[in-house]
CSV table of C-alpha atoms in Angstrom, one decimal:
chain,number,residue,atom,x,y,z
M,1354,UNK,CA,194.1,161.0,119.9
M,1355,UNK,CA,192.4,164.4,119.9
M,1356,UNK,CA,195.3,165.8,121.9
M,1357,UNK,CA,197.8,164.5,119.3
M,1358,UNK,CA,195.8,166.2,116.5
M,1359,UNK,CA,195.8,169.5,118.3
M,1360,UNK,CA,199.6,169.3,119.0
M,1361,UNK,CA,200.3,168.4,115.4
M,1362,UNK,CA,198.2,171.4,114.2
M,1363,UNK,CA,200.0,173.7,116.7
M,1364,UNK,CA,203.4,172.4,115.4
M,1365,UNK,CA,202.4,173.0,111.8
M,1366,UNK,CA,201.2,176.5,112.6
M,1367,UNK,CA,204.3,177.3,114.5
M,1368,UNK,CA,206.5,175.9,111.8
M,1369,UNK,CA,204.5,177.9,109.2
M,1370,UNK,CA,204.9,181.1,111.2
M,1371,UNK,CA,208.6,180.6,111.8
M,1372,UNK,CA,209.3,179.7,108.2
M,1373,UNK,CA,207.5,182.8,106.8
M,1374,UNK,CA,209.1,185.0,109.5
M,1375,UNK,CA,212.6,183.7,108.6
M,1376,UNK,CA,212.0,184.0,104.8
M,1377,UNK,CA,210.6,187.5,105.2
M,1378,UNK,CA,213.4,188.6,107.5
M,1379,UNK,CA,216.3,187.3,105.3
M,1380,UNK,CA,214.9,187.9,101.8
M,1381,UNK,CA,216.0,190.9,99.9
M,1382,UNK,CA,214.8,191.8,96.4
M,1383,UNK,CA,211.0,191.7,96.5
M,1384,UNK,CA,208.3,189.2,96.1
M,1385,UNK,CA,209.7,187.2,93.2
M,1386,UNK,CA,212.7,186.2,95.4
M,1387,UNK,CA,210.4,185.0,98.2
M,1388,UNK,CA,208.4,182.9,95.8
M,1389,UNK,CA,211.6,180.8,95.1
M,1390,UNK,CA,212.3,180.5,98.8
M,1391,UNK,CA,208.7,179.5,99.6
M,1392,UNK,CA,209.0,176.8,97.0
M,1393,UNK,CA,212.3,175.6,98.5
M,1394,UNK,CA,210.9,175.6,102.0
M,1395,UNK,CA,207.4,174.1,101.5
M,1396,UNK,CA,207.9,171.9,98.4
M,1397,UNK,CA,211.5,170.8,98.7
M,1398,UNK,CA,212.1,170.8,102.5
M,1399,UNK,CA,208.7,170.1,104.2
M,1400,UNK,CA,207.0,168.4,101.2
M,1401,UNK,CA,203.7,170.0,102.2
M,1402,UNK,CA,202.9,171.1,98.7
M,1403,UNK,CA,203.9,169.5,95.4
M,1404,UNK,CA,205.5,171.4,92.5
M,1405,UNK,CA,202.3,171.7,90.4
M,1406,UNK,CA,200.3,173.1,93.4
M,1407,UNK,CA,203.1,175.6,94.0
M,1408,UNK,CA,202.9,176.8,90.4
M,1409,UNK,CA,199.1,177.3,90.8
M,1410,UNK,CA,199.6,179.1,94.2
M,1411,UNK,CA,202.2,181.4,92.7
M,1412,UNK,CA,199.8,182.3,89.8
M,1413,UNK,CA,197.1,183.2,92.3
M,1414,UNK,CA,199.5,185.2,94.4
M,1415,UNK,CA,200.8,187.1,91.4
M,1416,UNK,CA,197.4,187.9,90.1
M,1417,UNK,CA,196.0,189.2,93.4
M,1418,UNK,CA,196.5,192.8,94.4
M,1419,UNK,CA,199.1,193.5,97.0
M,1420,UNK,CA,202.7,192.4,97.8
M,1421,UNK,CA,203.7,189.1,96.3
M,1422,UNK,CA,205.4,188.1,99.5
M,1423,UNK,CA,202.3,188.5,101.5
M,1424,UNK,CA,200.0,187.0,98.8
M,1425,UNK,CA,202.4,184.0,98.5
M,1426,UNK,CA,202.2,183.6,102.3
M,1427,UNK,CA,198.4,183.8,102.2
M,1428,UNK,CA,197.9,181.1,99.6
M,1429,UNK,CA,200.6,178.8,101.0
M,1430,UNK,CA,199.2,179.3,104.5
M,1431,UNK,CA,195.7,178.6,103.4
M,1432,UNK,CA,196.7,175.5,101.4
M,1433,UNK,CA,198.6,174.0,104.4
M,1434,UNK,CA,196.4,175.0,107.4
M,1435,UNK,CA,193.3,176.9,106.3
M,1436,UNK,CA,192.4,180.2,107.9
M,1437,UNK,CA,194.7,179.8,110.9
M,1438,UNK,CA,197.5,179.1,108.4
M,1439,UNK,CA,196.7,182.4,106.6
M,1440,UNK,CA,196.9,184.3,109.8
M,1441,UNK,CA,200.2,182.9,111.1
M,1442,UNK,CA,201.8,183.1,107.6
M,1443,UNK,CA,200.7,186.8,107.1
M,1444,UNK,CA,202.0,187.7,110.6
M,1445,UNK,CA,205.3,185.9,109.8
M,1446,UNK,CA,205.6,187.7,106.5
M,1447,UNK,CA,204.8,191.2,107.7
M,1448,UNK,CA,206.6,191.4,111.0
M,1449,UNK,CA,210.2,191.7,109.6
M,1450,UNK,CA,209.5,194.4,107.1
M,1451,UNK,CA,207.5,196.4,109.7
M,1452,UNK,CA,210.4,196.2,112.1
M,1453,UNK,CA,213.0,197.0,109.4
M,1454,UNK,CA,211.0,200.0,108.0
M,1455,UNK,CA,210.5,201.3,111.6
M,1456,UNK,CA,214.3,201.2,112.3
M,1457,UNK,CA,215.1,202.7,108.9
M,1458,UNK,CA,212.7,205.6,109.4
M,1459,UNK,CA,214.2,206.4,112.7
M,1460,UNK,CA,217.7,206.4,111.4
M,1461,UNK,CA,217.0,207.5,107.8
M,1462,UNK,CA,219.4,210.4,107.7
M,1463,UNK,CA,222.3,208.1,108.8
M,1464,UNK,CA,221.4,205.3,106.4
M,1465,UNK,CA,220.9,207.6,103.3
M,1466,UNK,CA,224.4,208.9,103.4
M,1467,UNK,CA,226.3,205.7,104.5
M,1468,UNK,CA,228.5,204.4,101.7
M,1469,UNK,CA,228.8,200.9,103.3
M,1470,UNK,CA,225.0,200.5,103.3
M,1471,UNK,CA,224.8,201.7,99.7
M,1472,UNK,CA,227.5,199.2,98.7
M,1473,UNK,CA,225.7,196.4,100.6
M,1474,UNK,CA,222.4,197.1,98.8
M,1475,UNK,CA,224.2,197.4,95.4
M,1476,UNK,CA,225.7,193.9,96.0
M,1477,UNK,CA,222.4,192.5,96.9
M,1478,UNK,CA,221.0,193.5,93.5
M,1479,UNK,CA,223.2,190.9,91.8
M,1480,UNK,CA,222.0,188.1,94.1
M,1481,UNK,CA,218.4,189.1,93.5
M,1482,UNK,CA,218.9,188.8,89.8
M,1483,UNK,CA,220.3,185.3,90.2
M,1484,UNK,CA,217.4,184.1,92.4
M,1485,UNK,CA,214.8,185.5,90.0
M,1486,UNK,CA,216.6,183.7,87.1
M,1487,UNK,CA,216.5,180.5,89.1
M,1488,UNK,CA,212.7,180.9,89.8
M,1489,UNK,CA,212.0,181.5,86.1
M,1490,UNK,CA,214.1,178.5,85.1
M,1491,UNK,CA,212.5,176.1,87.6
M,1492,UNK,CA,209.0,177.2,86.9
M,1493,UNK,CA,209.5,177.2,83.1
M,1494,UNK,CA,211.0,173.7,83.3
M,1495,UNK,CA,208.0,172.5,85.2
M,1496,UNK,CA,205.6,174.0,82.6
M,1497,UNK,CA,207.6,172.2,79.9
M,1498,UNK,CA,207.5,168.9,81.8
M,1499,UNK,CA,203.7,168.9,81.7
M,1500,UNK,CA,204.1,168.5,77.9
M,1501,UNK,CA,200.9,170.5,77.6
M,1502,UNK,CA,201.4,172.3,74.3
M,1503,UNK,CA,198.9,175.1,75.2
M,1504,UNK,CA,200.7,175.9,78.5
M,1505,UNK,CA,204.1,176.0,76.7
M,1506,UNK,CA,202.7,178.3,74.0
M,1507,UNK,CA,201.1,180.6,76.6
M,1508,UNK,CA,204.3,180.8,78.5
M,1509,UNK,CA,206.4,181.7,75.4
M,1510,UNK,CA,203.8,184.2,74.1
M,1511,UNK,CA,203.5,185.8,77.5
M,1512,UNK,CA,207.3,186.2,77.7
M,1513,UNK,CA,207.5,187.7,74.2
M,1514,UNK,CA,204.6,190.1,74.8
M,1515,UNK,CA,206.1,191.3,78.1
M,1516,UNK,CA,209.7,191.5,76.9
M,1517,UNK,CA,209.4,192.8,73.3
M,1518,UNK,CA,206.2,194.8,73.4
M,1519,UNK,CA,206.7,196.1,76.9
M,1520,UNK,CA,203.0,195.5,77.9
M,1521,UNK,CA,202.3,195.7,81.6
M,1522,UNK,CA,202.4,192.4,83.3
M,1523,UNK,CA,199.1,193.0,84.9
M,1524,UNK,CA,197.3,192.9,81.5
M,1525,UNK,CA,199.2,189.7,80.6
M,1526,UNK,CA,198.2,188.0,83.9
M,1527,UNK,CA,194.6,189.1,83.5
M,1528,UNK,CA,194.5,187.9,79.9
M,1529,UNK,CA,196.1,184.5,80.7
M,1530,UNK,CA,193.8,184.1,83.7
M,1531,UNK,CA,190.7,184.7,81.5
M,1532,UNK,CA,192.2,182.3,78.9
M,1533,UNK,CA,192.7,179.7,81.6
M,1534,UNK,CA,189.2,180.1,82.9
M,1535,UNK,CA,187.7,179.7,79.4
M,1536,UNK,CA,189.9,176.7,78.8
M,1537,UNK,CA,188.8,175.1,82.1
M,1538,UNK,CA,185.1,175.7,81.2
M,1539,UNK,CA,185.6,174.1,77.8
M,1540,UNK,CA,187.4,171.1,79.4
M,1541,UNK,CA,184.6,170.7,82.0
M,1542,UNK,CA,181.9,170.8,79.3
M,1543,UNK,CA,183.7,168.1,77.3
M,1544,UNK,CA,184.1,166.0,80.4
M,1545,UNK,CA,180.4,166.3,81.2
M,1546,UNK,CA,179.5,165.4,77.6
M,1547,UNK,CA,181.6,162.3,77.7
M,1548,UNK,CA,180.1,161.2,81.1
């Protein structure tokens, strides 16, 4: 029985490592793209996390300092397998960029003037835009599905402030985080008063 548990844990850790390694190696366009792919892999494919948990984990990853891809891997890894999950997820997420950056730095002069590579990167920009639009649509749809009027209002106001007033996203995330914290405190106090 104990042996089966250890084997299952090893399998989960190996799967977590290989999944984050694969996603990191084949994801172009930054952290918001990998968020969508993490959702596809861990919510839709493995069913290790549900949609609502993924929204919470993404919010944590976005509000933490550092690269979203690494932060996303950290929170997903921790949710799935604790500290060992964090370690294997982070290694999986950082190995491909380290290798790619090392190769690019060695051959920088060749890459910087190559028209084929410039065209390839330009084409990737369109794909990145589509993936980010898909993430926004999926996550927005999930917020609306909760039918929590406050969440919907916060989402719309956050978008409007970011888009029309050009306020830095960091300030919006911090403000919404504080609002969420206060809202949770009020909810807990009401719950205690009813008990």
